[in-house]
């Protein structure tokens, strides 16, 4: 029986405990497809799962990794996919591997202009932005959107998606280099976190912002919430800062705002019929140049720990990709 390499979490705790292991292949089950992984996207939830801090807690041992791009190498007899097809796949775990077996329904072909690296860094971030801005916030053309953590994976996708839909985009990032990167994504304005409310109100003639997209959390939450216009919407994406903020309900009351939690994966599990439409629409936007994953670094699979530490240090602009055969 053939074998392959994968990064494995055997103990919940530090990401330093991740190990590269050689694993025996399993047989295909019904309606399953085997994919040779060409590239794997690295996401913040991967780190949280290893640390036991994520809402979904996989059974041990497990291989982290929410999304991959690769090539079909084995199918069942009635599959809609052919051996050799280029595909992208999103799942809860399993991506940090040379190959994986997945349900056929989790696969999609991807646009021809995408490289494997770009395809592997597309779905999680883009679908999160889609669910947040389109499904939950019902973003309208010419509305204003402030994106926190705008240089990161989910932030950079939100900047591009909002801009492609005709919004005025204010990107917020913690260094001048990241702010410059955000401008290259299409942001109309790029700001730092210091005196954010003052700068935001100056930009909007004291009107405030329609939508805040927040994957950061922590201390910036209260100030960002107060940047909303009356009736605005605050999208809670995550807590990259490491701390979950207390909710100042007095601000929500006074401004009449909606505070909306966004979990794209859970949203699509509850409304599976919407996932296909979202994926197709995002690929159409990508085809027109509206969203292009920006790759910060490409590392070998064996450097998974380093990749996660780069995300932990918040030094990433765009996406980090792991390559099994680099």
Coordinates of C-alpha atoms in Angstrom, one line a residue:
X1 CA 0.0 0.0 0.0
X2 CA 1.3 3.4 -0.9
X3 CA 2.1 6.0 1.7
X4 CA 2.3 9.8 1.8
X5 CA 3.5 12.6 4.2
X6 CA 1.3 14.8 6.3
X7 CA 1.6 17.2 9.2
X8 CA -0.1 15.7 12.2
X9 CA -1.4 17.1 15.5
X10 CA -1.2 14.4 18.1
X11 CA -1.5 16.6 21.2
X12 CA -3.6 19.7 21.8
X13 CA -1.5 22.7 22.8
X14 CA 1.5 24.4 21.2
X15 CA 1.9 24.5 17.4
X16 CA 5.4 23.4 18.1
X17 CA 4.0 19.9 18.8
X18 CA 3.1 19.4 15.1
X19 CA 5.0 16.6 13.4
X20 CA 5.6 15.4 9.8
X21 CA 4.5 11.8 9.6
X22 CA 4.5 9.1 6.9
X23 CA 0.9 7.7 6.6
X24 CA -0.6 4.7 4.9
X25 CA -3.2 5.3 2.2
X26 CA -6.8 4.5 2.9
X27 CA -9.3 3.1 0.3
X28 CA -11.8 5.3 -1.3
X29 CA -15.3 5.2 0.2
X30 CA -18.6 5.9 -1.7
X31 CA -18.6 9.2 -3.6
X32 CA -15.1 10.0 -2.5
X33 CA -12.2 11.3 -4.6
X34 CA -8.4 11.1 -4.0
X35 CA -6.6 14.4 -4.6
X36 CA -2.8 15.0 -4.9
X37 CA -2.3 18.2 -3.0
X38 CA -0.3 20.8 -5.0
X39 CA -0.8 23.7 -2.6
X40 CA -2.4 24.2 0.8
X41 CA -3.7 27.5 2.2
X42 CA -2.7 28.4 5.8
X43 CA -5.4 30.0 7.9
X44 CA -5.7 31.4 11.4
X45 CA -8.2 28.7 12.5
X46 CA -5.6 26.0 11.7
X47 CA -3.5 27.5 14.6
X48 CA -6.5 27.7 16.9
X49 CA -7.5 24.1 16.3
X50 CA -4.1 22.9 17.2
X51 CA -4.2 25.0 20.4
X52 CA -7.7 23.7 21.3
X53 CA -9.1 27.3 21.1
X54 CA -11.4 26.9 18.0
X55 CA -15.1 26.2 18.2
X56 CA -14.7 23.0 16.2
X57 CA -12.5 20.5 18.0
X58 CA -11.4 17.6 15.8
X59 CA -10.6 14.2 17.3
X60 CA -6.9 13.4 17.7
X61 CA -4.8 12.8 15.8
X62 CA -5.7 15.1 13.0
X63 CA -4.0 17.0 10.1
X64 CA -4.7 20.7 10.0
X65 CA -5.7 22.5 6.9
X66 CA -8.9 24.1 5.7
X67 CA -8.3 24.4 1.9
X68 CA -6.2 23.0 -0.9
X69 CA -5.7 23.0 -4.6
X70 CA -4.6 19.9 -6.4
X71 CA -5.1 17.3 -9.0
X72 CA -7.5 14.3 -9.0
X73 CA -5.6 11.0 -9.0
X74 CA -8.4 8.5 -8.2
X75 CA -12.2 8.6 -8.4
X76 CA -15.2 6.3 -7.9
X77 CA -16.9 4.7 -10.9
X78 CA -19.7 7.3 -11.3
X79 CA -17.7 10.4 -10.5
X80 CA -18.3 13.7 -12.3
X81 CA -14.5 14.3 -12.0
X82 CA -11.8 12.8 -14.1
X83 CA -8.3 11.8 -13.1
X84 CA -6.1 14.8 -13.9
X85 CA -8.8 17.4 -13.2
X86 CA -7.5 20.5 -11.4
X87 CA -9.6 21.1 -8.3
X88 CA -9.9 23.1 -5.2
X89 CA -11.3 21.8 -2.0
X90 CA -12.5 23.2 1.3
X91 CA -12.8 21.1 4.4
X92 CA -12.5 21.3 8.2
X93 CA -9.2 19.4 8.5
X94 CA -6.7 17.5 6.3
X95 CA -5.1 20.0 4.0
X96 CA -1.5 19.9 5.3
X97 CA -0.7 16.7 3.4
X98 CA 0.6 15.4 0.1
X99 CA -2.8 13.9 -0.7
X100 CA -6.2 13.5 0.8
X101 CA -9.5 11.7 0.3
X102 CA -12.6 13.9 0.3
X103 CA -16.3 13.8 -0.6
X104 CA -16.7 14.6 -4.3
X105 CA -19.2 17.3 -3.3
X106 CA -16.5 19.3 -1.6
X107 CA -14.5 19.8 -4.9
X108 CA -14.7 22.5 -7.4
X109 CA -12.8 23.3 -10.6
X110 CA -11.1 26.7 -10.5
X111 CA -10.5 29.4 -13.0
X112 CA -7.8 28.8 -15.6
X113 CA -6.0 31.9 -14.7
X114 CA -5.4 30.8 -11.2
X115 CA -2.2 29.0 -10.3
X116 CA -2.4 26.1 -7.7
X117 CA -1.0 28.5 -5.1
X118 CA -3.7 31.2 -5.8
X119 CA -6.5 28.6 -5.9
X120 CA -5.4 27.2 -2.5
X121 CA -5.5 30.6 -1.0
X122 CA -8.9 31.7 -2.4
X123 CA -11.9 29.9 -1.0
X124 CA -11.8 30.4 2.8
X125 CA -11.0 34.1 2.7
X126 CA -13.2 34.9 -0.2
X127 CA -16.2 33.0 1.1
X128 CA -15.8 34.5 4.5
X129 CA -15.9 38.0 2.9
X130 CA -18.9 36.9 0.7
X131 CA -21.0 35.7 3.6
X132 CA -20.2 38.7 5.7
X133 CA -20.6 41.5 3.2
X134 CA -23.2 40.1 0.8
X135 CA -25.3 37.5 2.7
X136 CA -25.2 39.1 6.2
X137 CA -24.6 42.8 5.7
X138 CA -26.5 43.0 2.3
X139 CA -23.8 45.4 1.0
X140 CA -25.1 48.0 -1.4
X141 CA -23.2 49.9 -4.1
X142 CA -21.6 53.1 -2.8
X143 CA -21.8 52.1 0.8
X144 CA -18.7 52.6 2.9
X145 CA -16.8 49.6 4.4
X146 CA -14.0 49.8 6.9
X147 CA -11.9 46.6 7.0
X148 CA -9.7 46.0 10.0
X149 CA -6.7 43.7 9.7
X150 CA -7.0 44.6 6.0
X151 CA -3.6 43.2 5.0
X152 CA -4.3 39.7 6.2
X153 CA -5.9 36.8 4.4
X154 CA -9.6 37.4 5.2
X155 CA -9.0 41.2 5.3
X156 CA -7.4 41.4 1.9
X157 CA -10.2 39.4 0.4
X158 CA -12.8 41.7 2.0
X159 CA -11.0 44.8 0.6
X160 CA -11.1 43.4 -2.9
X161 CA -14.7 42.1 -2.8
X162 CA -16.1 45.3 -1.3
X163 CA -14.3 47.4 -3.9
X164 CA -15.4 45.1 -6.8
X165 CA -19.0 45.8 -5.6
X166 CA -18.6 49.5 -5.9
X167 CA -18.0 50.4 -2.2
X168 CA -15.8 53.0 -0.7
X169 CA -13.2 51.0 1.2
X170 CA -11.2 52.2 4.2
X171 CA -8.5 49.7 5.0
X172 CA -6.9 49.6 8.5
X173 CA -3.5 48.0 9.1
X174 CA -0.8 48.4 11.7
X175 CA 2.2 49.4 9.5
X176 CA 2.9 51.7 6.7
X177 CA 4.0 48.8 4.5
X178 CA 0.7 47.0 5.1
X179 CA -1.2 50.2 4.4
X180 CA 0.6 50.5 1.1
X181 CA -0.3 46.9 0.3
X182 CA -3.9 47.6 1.0
X183 CA -3.9 50.5 -1.4
X184 CA -2.5 48.1 -4.0
X185 CA -5.6 45.9 -3.4
X186 CA -7.8 48.8 -4.4
X187 CA -8.6 50.4 -1.0
X188 CA -9.6 54.1 -1.3
X189 CA -7.9 54.9 2.0
X190 CA -5.5 53.1 4.3
X191 CA -5.2 54.1 7.9
X192 CA -3.3 52.9 11.0
X193 CA -5.0 52.1 14.3
X194 CA -3.9 55.1 16.3
X195 CA -6.6 57.8 16.6
X196 CA -8.7 55.7 14.3
X197 CA -12.1 57.3 15.1
X198 CA -10.7 60.8 14.6
X199 CA -9.2 60.0 11.3
X200 CA -12.3 58.0 10.1
X201 CA -14.7 60.9 11.0
X202 CA -12.5 63.3 9.1
X203 CA -12.7 61.1 6.0
X204 CA -16.4 60.8 6.2
X205 CA -17.3 64.4 7.2
X206 CA -18.4 63.2 10.6
X207 CA -21.0 60.8 9.0
X208 CA -19.3 57.6 10.1
X209 CA -19.0 54.3 8.2
X210 CA -21.8 52.0 7.0
X211 CA -20.1 48.6 7.6
X212 CA -17.2 47.5 9.8
X213 CA -15.5 44.2 8.9
X214 CA -13.6 43.0 12.0
X215 CA -11.4 39.9 12.1
X216 CA -9.2 41.4 14.8
X217 CA -11.2 41.9 17.9
X218 CA -9.5 43.0 21.1
X219 CA -9.1 46.6 22.2
X220 CA -10.0 48.1 18.8
X221 CA -13.5 46.8 19.0
X222 CA -15.1 49.6 21.0
X223 CA -13.5 52.4 19.0
X224 CA -14.4 50.8 15.7
X225 CA -18.0 50.3 16.8
X226 CA -18.3 54.0 17.5
X227 CA -17.1 54.7 14.0
X228 CA -20.4 53.4 12.5
X229 CA -23.1 55.7 11.2
X230 CA -26.6 55.4 12.6
X231 CA -28.0 52.1 11.6
X232 CA -24.6 50.7 10.5
X233 CA -23.5 47.1 10.6
X234 CA -20.6 45.6 12.6
X235 CA -19.4 42.2 11.2
X236 CA -17.5 40.1 13.8
X237 CA -15.2 37.8 11.8
X238 CA -12.8 36.6 14.4
X239 CA -10.3 37.6 17.1
X240 CA -6.8 37.6 15.6
X241 CA -5.8 40.0 18.4
X242 CA -6.1 37.1 20.8
X243 CA -8.8 38.6 23.1
X244 CA -12.6 38.6 22.9
X245 CA -13.9 42.1 23.6
X246 CA -16.8 43.0 25.9
X247 CA -19.8 44.3 24.0
X248 CA -20.6 48.0 24.7
X249 CA -24.3 47.7 24.3
X250 CA -24.8 51.3 25.0
X251 CA -23.1 52.3 21.8
X252 CA -25.2 49.7 19.9
X253 CA -28.4 51.2 21.4
X254 CA -27.5 54.9 20.8
X255 CA -26.4 54.3 17.2
X256 CA -29.1 51.7 16.3
X257 CA -26.5 49.4 14.9
X258 CA -26.6 45.7 14.0
X259 CA -23.7 43.6 15.5
X260 CA -23.5 40.4 13.3
X261 CA -21.4 37.3 14.0
X262 CA -20.0 35.7 10.8
X263 CA -19.0 32.0 10.5
X264 CA -18.9 31.2 6.8
X265 CA -18.4 27.5 7.3
X266 CA -21.4 27.2 9.7
X267 CA -23.5 29.4 7.4
X268 CA -23.0 27.1 4.5
X269 CA -23.6 24.0 6.6
X270 CA -27.0 25.4 7.5
X271 CA -27.7 26.7 4.0
X272 CA -25.8 24.3 1.7
X273 CA -27.7 25.4 -1.4
X274 CA -26.1 28.8 -1.1
X275 CA -22.5 27.5 -1.1
X276 CA -22.5 26.7 -4.8
X277 CA -23.9 30.0 -5.8
X278 CA -21.3 31.8 -3.6
X279 CA -18.5 29.8 -5.1
X280 CA -19.6 30.4 -8.7
X281 CA -20.1 34.1 -8.1
X282 CA -16.7 34.5 -6.5
X283 CA -15.0 32.7 -9.4
X284 CA -16.9 35.1 -11.8
X285 CA -15.6 38.1 -9.8
X286 CA -12.1 36.6 -9.9
X287 CA -12.4 36.0 -13.7
X288 CA -13.1 39.7 -14.1
X289 CA -10.1 40.6 -12.0
X290 CA -12.1 41.7 -8.9
X291 CA -10.4 39.3 -6.5
X292 CA -6.9 37.9 -6.8
X293 CA -5.3 36.1 -3.9
X294 CA -2.0 37.8 -3.0
X295 CA 0.7 35.3 -2.0
X296 CA 3.0 36.5 0.8
X297 CA 5.1 33.3 1.1
X298 CA 5.3 29.8 -0.3
X299 CA 6.9 27.3 2.1
X300 CA 7.5 23.6 2.0
X301 CA 5.0 21.4 3.9
X302 CA 7.7 20.6 6.4
X303 CA 7.7 24.3 7.4
X304 CA 4.1 24.3 8.6
X305 CA 5.0 25.4 12.1
X306 CA 6.9 28.4 10.7
X307 CA 4.0 29.3 8.5
X308 CA 1.6 29.4 11.5
X309 CA 4.1 31.4 13.5
X310 CA 4.2 34.0 10.8
X311 CA 0.4 34.3 11.0
X312 CA 0.7 34.5 14.8
X313 CA 3.1 37.4 14.6
X314 CA 0.8 39.2 12.2
X315 CA 3.5 39.7 9.7
X316 CA 1.6 38.3 6.7
X317 CA 0.3 40.4 3.8
X318 CA -2.1 38.2 1.9
X319 CA -1.8 34.5 2.1
X320 CA 0.8 31.9 3.1
X321 CA 0.9 28.7 1.1
X322 CA 2.4 25.3 1.9
X323 CA 3.8 23.2 -1.0
X324 CA 4.0 19.4 -0.3
X325 CA 6.7 18.8 -2.9
X326 CA 8.8 22.0 -2.6

